Short mmCIF file of C-alpha atoms in Angstrom, two decimals:
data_model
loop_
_atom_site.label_atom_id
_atom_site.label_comp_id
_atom_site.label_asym_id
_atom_site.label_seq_id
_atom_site.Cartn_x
_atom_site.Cartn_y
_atom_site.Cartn_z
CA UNK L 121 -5.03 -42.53 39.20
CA UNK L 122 -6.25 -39.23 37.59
CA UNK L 123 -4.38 -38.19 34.22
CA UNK L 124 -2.22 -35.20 34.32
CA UNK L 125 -1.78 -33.03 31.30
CA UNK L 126 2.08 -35.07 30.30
CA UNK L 127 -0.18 -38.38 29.61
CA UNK L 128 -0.99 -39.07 26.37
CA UNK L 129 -2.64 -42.22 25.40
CA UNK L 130 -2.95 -42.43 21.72
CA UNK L 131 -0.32 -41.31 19.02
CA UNK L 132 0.47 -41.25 15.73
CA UNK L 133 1.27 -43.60 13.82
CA UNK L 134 5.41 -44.71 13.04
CA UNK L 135 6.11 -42.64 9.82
CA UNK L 136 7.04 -45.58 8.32
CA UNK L 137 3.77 -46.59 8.26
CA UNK L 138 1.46 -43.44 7.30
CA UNK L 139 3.97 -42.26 4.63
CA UNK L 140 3.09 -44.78 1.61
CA UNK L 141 5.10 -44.97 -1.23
CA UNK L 142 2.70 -42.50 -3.15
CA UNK L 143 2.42 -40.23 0.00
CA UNK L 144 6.67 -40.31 -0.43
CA UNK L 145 7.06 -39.30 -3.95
CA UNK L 146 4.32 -36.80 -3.46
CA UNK L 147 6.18 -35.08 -1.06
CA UNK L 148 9.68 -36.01 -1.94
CA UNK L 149 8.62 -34.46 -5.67
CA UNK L 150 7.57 -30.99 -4.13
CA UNK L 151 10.82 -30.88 -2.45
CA UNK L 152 12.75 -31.54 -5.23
CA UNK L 153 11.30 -29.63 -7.69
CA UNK L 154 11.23 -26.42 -5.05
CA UNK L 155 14.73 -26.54 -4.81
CA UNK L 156 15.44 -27.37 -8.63
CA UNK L 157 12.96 -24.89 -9.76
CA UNK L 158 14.87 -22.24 -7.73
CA UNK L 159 18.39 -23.74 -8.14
CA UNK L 160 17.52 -23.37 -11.68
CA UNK L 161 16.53 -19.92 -11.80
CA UNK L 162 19.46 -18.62 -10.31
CA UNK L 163 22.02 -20.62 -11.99
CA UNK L 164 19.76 -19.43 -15.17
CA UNK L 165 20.36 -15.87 -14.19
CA UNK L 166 23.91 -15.64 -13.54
CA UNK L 167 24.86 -17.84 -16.21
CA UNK L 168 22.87 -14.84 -18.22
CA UNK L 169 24.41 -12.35 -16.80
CA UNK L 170 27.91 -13.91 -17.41
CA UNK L 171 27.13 -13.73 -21.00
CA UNK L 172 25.82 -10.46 -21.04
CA UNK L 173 29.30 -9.34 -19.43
CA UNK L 174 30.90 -11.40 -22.02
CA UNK L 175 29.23 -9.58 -25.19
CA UNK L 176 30.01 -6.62 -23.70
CA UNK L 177 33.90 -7.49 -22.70
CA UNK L 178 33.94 -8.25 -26.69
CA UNK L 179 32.50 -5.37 -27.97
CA UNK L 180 34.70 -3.50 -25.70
CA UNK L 181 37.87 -5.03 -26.90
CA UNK L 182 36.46 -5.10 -30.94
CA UNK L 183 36.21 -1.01 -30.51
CA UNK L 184 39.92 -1.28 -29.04
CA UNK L 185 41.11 -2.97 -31.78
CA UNK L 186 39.35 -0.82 -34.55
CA UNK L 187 40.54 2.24 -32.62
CA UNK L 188 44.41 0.95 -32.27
CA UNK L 189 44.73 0.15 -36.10
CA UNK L 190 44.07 3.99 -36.38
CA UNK L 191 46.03 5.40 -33.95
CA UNK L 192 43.17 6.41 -31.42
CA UNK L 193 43.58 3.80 -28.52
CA UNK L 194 43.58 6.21 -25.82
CA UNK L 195 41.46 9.47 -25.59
CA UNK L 196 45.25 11.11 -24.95
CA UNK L 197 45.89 10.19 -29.02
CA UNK L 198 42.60 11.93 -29.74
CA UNK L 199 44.10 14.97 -32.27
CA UNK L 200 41.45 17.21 -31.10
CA UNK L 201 42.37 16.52 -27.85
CA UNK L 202 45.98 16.94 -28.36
CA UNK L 203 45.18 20.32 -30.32
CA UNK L 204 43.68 21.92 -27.23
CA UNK L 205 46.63 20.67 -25.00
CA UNK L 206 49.27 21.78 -27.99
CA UNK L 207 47.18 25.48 -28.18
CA UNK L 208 47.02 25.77 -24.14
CA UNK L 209 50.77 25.57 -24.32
CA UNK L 210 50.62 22.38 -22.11
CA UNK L 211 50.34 18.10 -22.26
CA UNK L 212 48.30 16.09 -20.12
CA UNK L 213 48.80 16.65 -16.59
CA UNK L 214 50.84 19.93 -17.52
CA UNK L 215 50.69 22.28 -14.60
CA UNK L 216 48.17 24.74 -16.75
CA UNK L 217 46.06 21.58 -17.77
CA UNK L 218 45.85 21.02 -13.95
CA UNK L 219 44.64 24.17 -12.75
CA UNK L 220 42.47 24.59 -15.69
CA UNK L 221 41.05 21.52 -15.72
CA UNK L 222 41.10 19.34 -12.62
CA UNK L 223 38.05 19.91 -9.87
CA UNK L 224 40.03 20.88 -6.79
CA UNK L 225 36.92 21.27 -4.70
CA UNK L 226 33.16 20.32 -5.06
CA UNK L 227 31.35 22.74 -6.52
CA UNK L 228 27.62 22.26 -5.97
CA UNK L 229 25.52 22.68 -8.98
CA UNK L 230 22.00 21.61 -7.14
CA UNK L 231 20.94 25.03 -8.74
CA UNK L 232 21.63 23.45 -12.69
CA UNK L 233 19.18 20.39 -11.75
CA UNK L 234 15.87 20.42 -14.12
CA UNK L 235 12.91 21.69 -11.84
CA UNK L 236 10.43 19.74 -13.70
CA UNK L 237 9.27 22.41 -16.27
CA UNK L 238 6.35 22.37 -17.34
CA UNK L 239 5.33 22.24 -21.09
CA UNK L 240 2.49 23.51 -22.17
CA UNK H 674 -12.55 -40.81 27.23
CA UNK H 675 -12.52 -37.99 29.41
CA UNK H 676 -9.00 -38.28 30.16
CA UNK H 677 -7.95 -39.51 27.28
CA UNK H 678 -5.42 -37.74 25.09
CA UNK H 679 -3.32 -37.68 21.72
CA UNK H 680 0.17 -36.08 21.09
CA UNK H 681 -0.50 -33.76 18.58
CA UNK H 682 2.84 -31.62 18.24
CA UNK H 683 5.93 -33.85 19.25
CA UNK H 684 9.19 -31.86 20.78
CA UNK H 685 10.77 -31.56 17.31
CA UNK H 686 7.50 -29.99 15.62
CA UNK H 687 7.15 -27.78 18.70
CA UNK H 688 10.64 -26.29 18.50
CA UNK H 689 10.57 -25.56 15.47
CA UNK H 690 7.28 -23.81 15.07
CA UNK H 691 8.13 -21.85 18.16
CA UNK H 692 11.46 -20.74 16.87
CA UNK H 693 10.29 -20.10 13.64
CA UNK H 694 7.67 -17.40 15.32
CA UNK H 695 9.51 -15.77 17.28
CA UNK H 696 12.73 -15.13 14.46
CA UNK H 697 9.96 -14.69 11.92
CA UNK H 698 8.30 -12.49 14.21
CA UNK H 699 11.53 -9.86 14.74
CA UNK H 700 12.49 -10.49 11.04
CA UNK H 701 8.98 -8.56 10.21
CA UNK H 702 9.30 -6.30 12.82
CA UNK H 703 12.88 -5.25 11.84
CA UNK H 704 11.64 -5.46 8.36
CA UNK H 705 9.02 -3.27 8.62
CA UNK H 706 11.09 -1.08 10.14
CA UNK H 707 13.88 -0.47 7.83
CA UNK H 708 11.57 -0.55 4.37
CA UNK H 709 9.20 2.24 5.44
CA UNK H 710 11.91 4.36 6.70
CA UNK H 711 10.43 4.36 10.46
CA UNK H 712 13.63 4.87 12.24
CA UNK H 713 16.98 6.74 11.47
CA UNK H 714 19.64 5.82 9.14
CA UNK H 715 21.41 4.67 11.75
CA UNK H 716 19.19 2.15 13.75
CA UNK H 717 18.33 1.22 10.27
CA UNK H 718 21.39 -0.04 9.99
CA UNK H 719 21.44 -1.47 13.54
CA UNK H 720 18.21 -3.17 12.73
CA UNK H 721 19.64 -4.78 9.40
CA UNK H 722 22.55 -6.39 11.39
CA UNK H 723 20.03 -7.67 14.04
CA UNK H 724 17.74 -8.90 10.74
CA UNK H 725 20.79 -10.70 9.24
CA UNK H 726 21.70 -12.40 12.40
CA UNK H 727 18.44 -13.56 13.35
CA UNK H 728 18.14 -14.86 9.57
CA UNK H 729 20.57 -17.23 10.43
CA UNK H 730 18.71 -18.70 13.65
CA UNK H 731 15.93 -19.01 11.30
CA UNK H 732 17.31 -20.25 8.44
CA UNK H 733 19.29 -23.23 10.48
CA UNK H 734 15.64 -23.95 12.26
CA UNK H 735 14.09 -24.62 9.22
CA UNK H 736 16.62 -26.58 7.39
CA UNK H 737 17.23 -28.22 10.82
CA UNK H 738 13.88 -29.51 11.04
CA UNK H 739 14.03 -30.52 6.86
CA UNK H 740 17.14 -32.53 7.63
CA UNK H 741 17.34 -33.38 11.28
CA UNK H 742 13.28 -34.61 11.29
CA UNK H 743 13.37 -35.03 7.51
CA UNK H 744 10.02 -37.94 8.75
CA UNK H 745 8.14 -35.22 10.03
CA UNK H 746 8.52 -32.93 7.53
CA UNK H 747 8.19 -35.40 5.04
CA UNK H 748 4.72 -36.48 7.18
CA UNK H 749 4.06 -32.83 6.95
CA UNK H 750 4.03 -32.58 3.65
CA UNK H 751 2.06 -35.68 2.87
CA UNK H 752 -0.80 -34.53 5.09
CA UNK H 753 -0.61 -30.98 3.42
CA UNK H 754 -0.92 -33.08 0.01
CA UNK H 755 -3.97 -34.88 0.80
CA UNK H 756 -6.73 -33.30 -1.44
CA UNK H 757 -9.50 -35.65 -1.26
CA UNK H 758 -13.41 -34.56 -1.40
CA UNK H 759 -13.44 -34.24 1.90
CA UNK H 760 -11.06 -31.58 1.43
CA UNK H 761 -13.04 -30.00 -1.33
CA UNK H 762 -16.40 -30.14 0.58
CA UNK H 763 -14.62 -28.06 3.35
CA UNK H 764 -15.16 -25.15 1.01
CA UNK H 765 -18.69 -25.31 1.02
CA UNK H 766 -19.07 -24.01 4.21
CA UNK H 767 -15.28 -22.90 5.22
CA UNK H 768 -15.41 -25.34 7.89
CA UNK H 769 -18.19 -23.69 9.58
CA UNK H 770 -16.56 -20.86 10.98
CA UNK H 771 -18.46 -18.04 9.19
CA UNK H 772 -21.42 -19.64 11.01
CA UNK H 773 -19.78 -20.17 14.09
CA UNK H 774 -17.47 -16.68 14.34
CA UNK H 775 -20.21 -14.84 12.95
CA UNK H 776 -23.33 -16.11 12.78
CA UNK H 777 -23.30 -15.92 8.77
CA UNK H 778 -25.17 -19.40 7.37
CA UNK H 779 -22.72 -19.59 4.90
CA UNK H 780 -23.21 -23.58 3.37
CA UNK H 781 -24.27 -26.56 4.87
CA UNK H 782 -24.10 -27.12 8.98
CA UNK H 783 -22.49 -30.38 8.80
CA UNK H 784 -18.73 -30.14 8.30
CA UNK H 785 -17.06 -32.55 5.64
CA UNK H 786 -14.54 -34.75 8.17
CA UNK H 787 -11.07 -33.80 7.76
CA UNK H 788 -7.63 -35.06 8.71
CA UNK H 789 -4.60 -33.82 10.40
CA UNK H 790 -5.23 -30.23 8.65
CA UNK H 791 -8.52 -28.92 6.97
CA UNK H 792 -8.31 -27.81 3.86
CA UNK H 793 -7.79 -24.03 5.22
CA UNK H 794 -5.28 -25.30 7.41
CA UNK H 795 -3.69 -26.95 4.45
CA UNK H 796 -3.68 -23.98 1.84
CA UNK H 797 -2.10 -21.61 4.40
CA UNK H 798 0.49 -24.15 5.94
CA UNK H 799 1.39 -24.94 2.04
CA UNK H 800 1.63 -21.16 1.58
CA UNK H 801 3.67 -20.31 5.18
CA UNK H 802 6.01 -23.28 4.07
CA UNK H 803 6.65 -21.91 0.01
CA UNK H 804 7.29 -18.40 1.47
CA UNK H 805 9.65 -19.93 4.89
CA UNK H 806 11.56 -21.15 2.13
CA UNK H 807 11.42 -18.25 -0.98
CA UNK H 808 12.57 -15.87 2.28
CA UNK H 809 15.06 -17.55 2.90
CA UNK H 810 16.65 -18.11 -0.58
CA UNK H 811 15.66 -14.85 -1.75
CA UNK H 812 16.79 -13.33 1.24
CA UNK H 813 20.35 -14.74 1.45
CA UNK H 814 20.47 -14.15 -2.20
CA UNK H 815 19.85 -10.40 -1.77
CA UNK H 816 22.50 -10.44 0.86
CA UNK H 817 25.55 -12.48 -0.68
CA UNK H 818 24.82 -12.35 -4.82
CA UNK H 819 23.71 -8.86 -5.37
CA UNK H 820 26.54 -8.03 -7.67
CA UNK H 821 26.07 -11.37 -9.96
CA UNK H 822 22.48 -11.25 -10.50
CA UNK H 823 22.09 -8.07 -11.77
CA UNK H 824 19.75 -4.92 -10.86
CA UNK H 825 16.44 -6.27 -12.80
CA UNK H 826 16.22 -9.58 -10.87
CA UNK H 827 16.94 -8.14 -7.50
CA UNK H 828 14.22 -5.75 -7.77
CA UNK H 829 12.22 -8.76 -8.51
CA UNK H 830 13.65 -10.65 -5.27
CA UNK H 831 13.88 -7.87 -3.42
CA UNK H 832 10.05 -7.04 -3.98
CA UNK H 833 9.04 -11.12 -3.61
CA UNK H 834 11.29 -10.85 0.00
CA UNK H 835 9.29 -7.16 0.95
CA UNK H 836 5.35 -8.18 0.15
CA UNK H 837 5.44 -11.98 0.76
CA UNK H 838 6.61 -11.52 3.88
CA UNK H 839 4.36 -8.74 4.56
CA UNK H 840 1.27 -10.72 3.04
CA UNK H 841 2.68 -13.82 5.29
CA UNK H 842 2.69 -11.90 8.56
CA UNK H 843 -0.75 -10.55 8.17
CA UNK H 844 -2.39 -14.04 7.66
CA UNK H 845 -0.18 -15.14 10.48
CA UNK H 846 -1.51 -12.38 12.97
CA UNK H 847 -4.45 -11.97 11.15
CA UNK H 848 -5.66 -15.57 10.52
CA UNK H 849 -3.76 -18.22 11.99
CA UNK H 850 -3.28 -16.76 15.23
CA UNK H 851 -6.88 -15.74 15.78
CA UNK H 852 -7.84 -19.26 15.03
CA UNK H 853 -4.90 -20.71 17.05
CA UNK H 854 -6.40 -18.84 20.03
CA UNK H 855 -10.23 -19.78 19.51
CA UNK H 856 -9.10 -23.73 19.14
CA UNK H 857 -7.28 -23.15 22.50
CA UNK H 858 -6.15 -27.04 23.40
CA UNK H 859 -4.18 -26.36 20.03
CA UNK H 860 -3.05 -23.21 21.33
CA UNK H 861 -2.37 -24.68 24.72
CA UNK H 862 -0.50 -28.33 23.14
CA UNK H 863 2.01 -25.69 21.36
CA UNK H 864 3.18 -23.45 23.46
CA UNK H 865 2.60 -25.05 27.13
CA UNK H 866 6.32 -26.64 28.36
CA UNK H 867 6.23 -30.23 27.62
CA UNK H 868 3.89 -32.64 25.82
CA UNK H 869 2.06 -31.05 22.93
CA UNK H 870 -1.30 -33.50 23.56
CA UNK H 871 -4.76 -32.19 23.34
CA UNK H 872 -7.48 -34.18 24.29
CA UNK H 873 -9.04 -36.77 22.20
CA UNK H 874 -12.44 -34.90 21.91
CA UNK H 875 -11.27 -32.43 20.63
CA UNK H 876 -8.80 -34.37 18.26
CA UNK H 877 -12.11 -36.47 16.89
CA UNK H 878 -14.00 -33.09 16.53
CA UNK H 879 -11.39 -31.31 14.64
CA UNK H 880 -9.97 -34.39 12.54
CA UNK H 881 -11.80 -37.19 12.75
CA UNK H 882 -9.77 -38.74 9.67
CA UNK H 883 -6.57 -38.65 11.81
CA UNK H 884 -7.74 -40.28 14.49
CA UNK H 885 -9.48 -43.08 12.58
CA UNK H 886 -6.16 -43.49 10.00
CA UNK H 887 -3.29 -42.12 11.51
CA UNK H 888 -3.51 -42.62 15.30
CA UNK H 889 -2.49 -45.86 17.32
CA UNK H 890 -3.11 -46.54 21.14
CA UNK H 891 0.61 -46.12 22.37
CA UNK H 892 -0.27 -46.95 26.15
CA UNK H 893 -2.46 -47.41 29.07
CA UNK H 894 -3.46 -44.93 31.60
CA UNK H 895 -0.01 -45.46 34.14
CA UNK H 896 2.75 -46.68 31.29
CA UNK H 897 3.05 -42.72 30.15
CA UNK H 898 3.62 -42.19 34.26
CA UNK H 899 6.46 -45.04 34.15
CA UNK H 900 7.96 -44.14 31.19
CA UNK H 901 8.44 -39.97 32.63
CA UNK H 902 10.07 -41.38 35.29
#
């Protein structure tokens, strides 16, 4: 009977065998450690990032509170602010205040962008 | 001897190195693609839903194999581990293939014996493997937790996802393919339909270490036949 290319005649090995209990823990130990090392960089990075937000959230709300104990929560309570509304003869969202200064329409200002000037 | 033969790449190891070209293959090409700006905005953005989608295939194929064939992988893995001198002497001459691709007498003519993989074999597979996985973690990463990780780190990601790939594919088509081809009952056991067996010559000339320590006589000459049918 002449072989065809399906036959095979030798074969490896059952795993069980080849994979010793050093050969395991070599290879179970680069497993783990690829997916701790990376679970651990991410979780390391957002947890981070979390407390970045979070110093910034309290700085946010520490300016709040300085700026409520004198009067200047909102930039509406701003007395310069409410000087140029008072001398316009207008308040915020006044119909004056509106035309004056809300952007109905893009304006393009490509032509204000820095060229790169040179210094010399 | 002449007829003899060993099963090299079983169904499961088959699949999933077939698979695994041919996603990896249109992940670089749609890749490539989008990064350099080859095509409009708009197939750009065709070719990113194609890249996502065929992400998945690829992802499932490779944790697939991990889980579903977690003893070959883990057999995998231990013969990608095995660093012995053997190993080491392969880099005295680079297996001989400077001598025998190019005529260069680079080292010694006799080649240290190796096992399953040479130690070439073993650095690239080791590499192919890290970079399967970082693609795939860095990749889903990119597309599900850009908002929590911040700008910094995805540049980093995003950069690790761009040029390992790119450095991947090129030893891939550059490298392991060539190689693939010039070893051709390799080439043949991987991609022909059915058994991935190569002939025991050329087992004994390539890996003479897996033959001797890993390799068992499963059968005679007609129990293969019996057992097909």
């Amino acid at each position: 009977m002449e072989a065809t290319k399906e036959n095979y005649f030798y074969a490896e090995k059952p795993v069980g065998q080849l994979l010793s209990r050093r050969d395991f823990l070599k290879a179970a130990g680069v497993s783990v450690s690829a997916i701790a090392i990376s679970g651990y960089v991410v979780t390391d990075i957002v947890q981070k990032r979390k407390s970045y937000i979070a110093l910034r959230q309290q700085g946010l709300y520490k300016d709040d509170k300085r700026l409520q104990k004198i009067n200047l929560a909102g930039s509406h309570q701003n007395a310069s602010c409410l000087k140029v509304y008072q001398d316009m003869g207008t308040k915020p969202m006044g119909e004056v205040a509106e035309q004056l200064l809300h952007t109905k329409t893009y304006v393009d200002r490509s032509n204000l962008l820095m060229q790169g000037a040179h210094h010399g | 001897m002449a007829n003899e033969r060993v099963l090299k790449f079983p169904m499961s190891e088959k699949m999933f190195h077939n698979i695994n070209m041919v996603t990896w293959m249109i992940l670089a090409i749609t890749g490539v693609l989008i990064y350099f700006k080859l095509v409009s905005e708009a197939t750009a953005s065709l070719m990113m839903t194609f890249h996502i989608g065929i992400a998945i295939v690829f992802t499932l194929n490779f944790v697939g194999f991990v889980v579903l064939n977690a003893d070959r992988f883990f057999l995998m893995l231990r013969n990608l581990l095995i660093w012995d001198a053997d190993t080491f002497a392969w880099f005295k001459n680079l297996g001989g293939y400077p001598r025998r691709l190019f005529g260069i007498p680079f080292g010694p003519v006799e080649v240290a014996p190796q096992g399953r993989f040479n130690a070439g074999q073993k650095i690239t597979y080791l590499f192919f493997i890290f970079m399967i996985f970082g693609l795939i973690v860095t990749g889903w990463l990119l597309y599900f937790m850009a908002p929590v990780l911040g700008k910094t780190t995805m540049v980093y990601f995003f950069n690790f996802h761009v040029w390992g790939s790119i450095i991947a594919t090129v030893m891939a088509v550059g490298a392991h393919l060539p190689l693939a081809v010039i070893n051709i009952e390799d080439f043949k056991a991987m991609f022909r339909f059915g058994s991935g067996d190569v002939p025991l010559e050329d087992a004994l000339h390539h890996a003479p270490k897996w033959v001797e320590n890993d390799l068992v006589k499963v059968s005679t000459l007609e129990q293969p036949l019996k057992a097909h049918h």
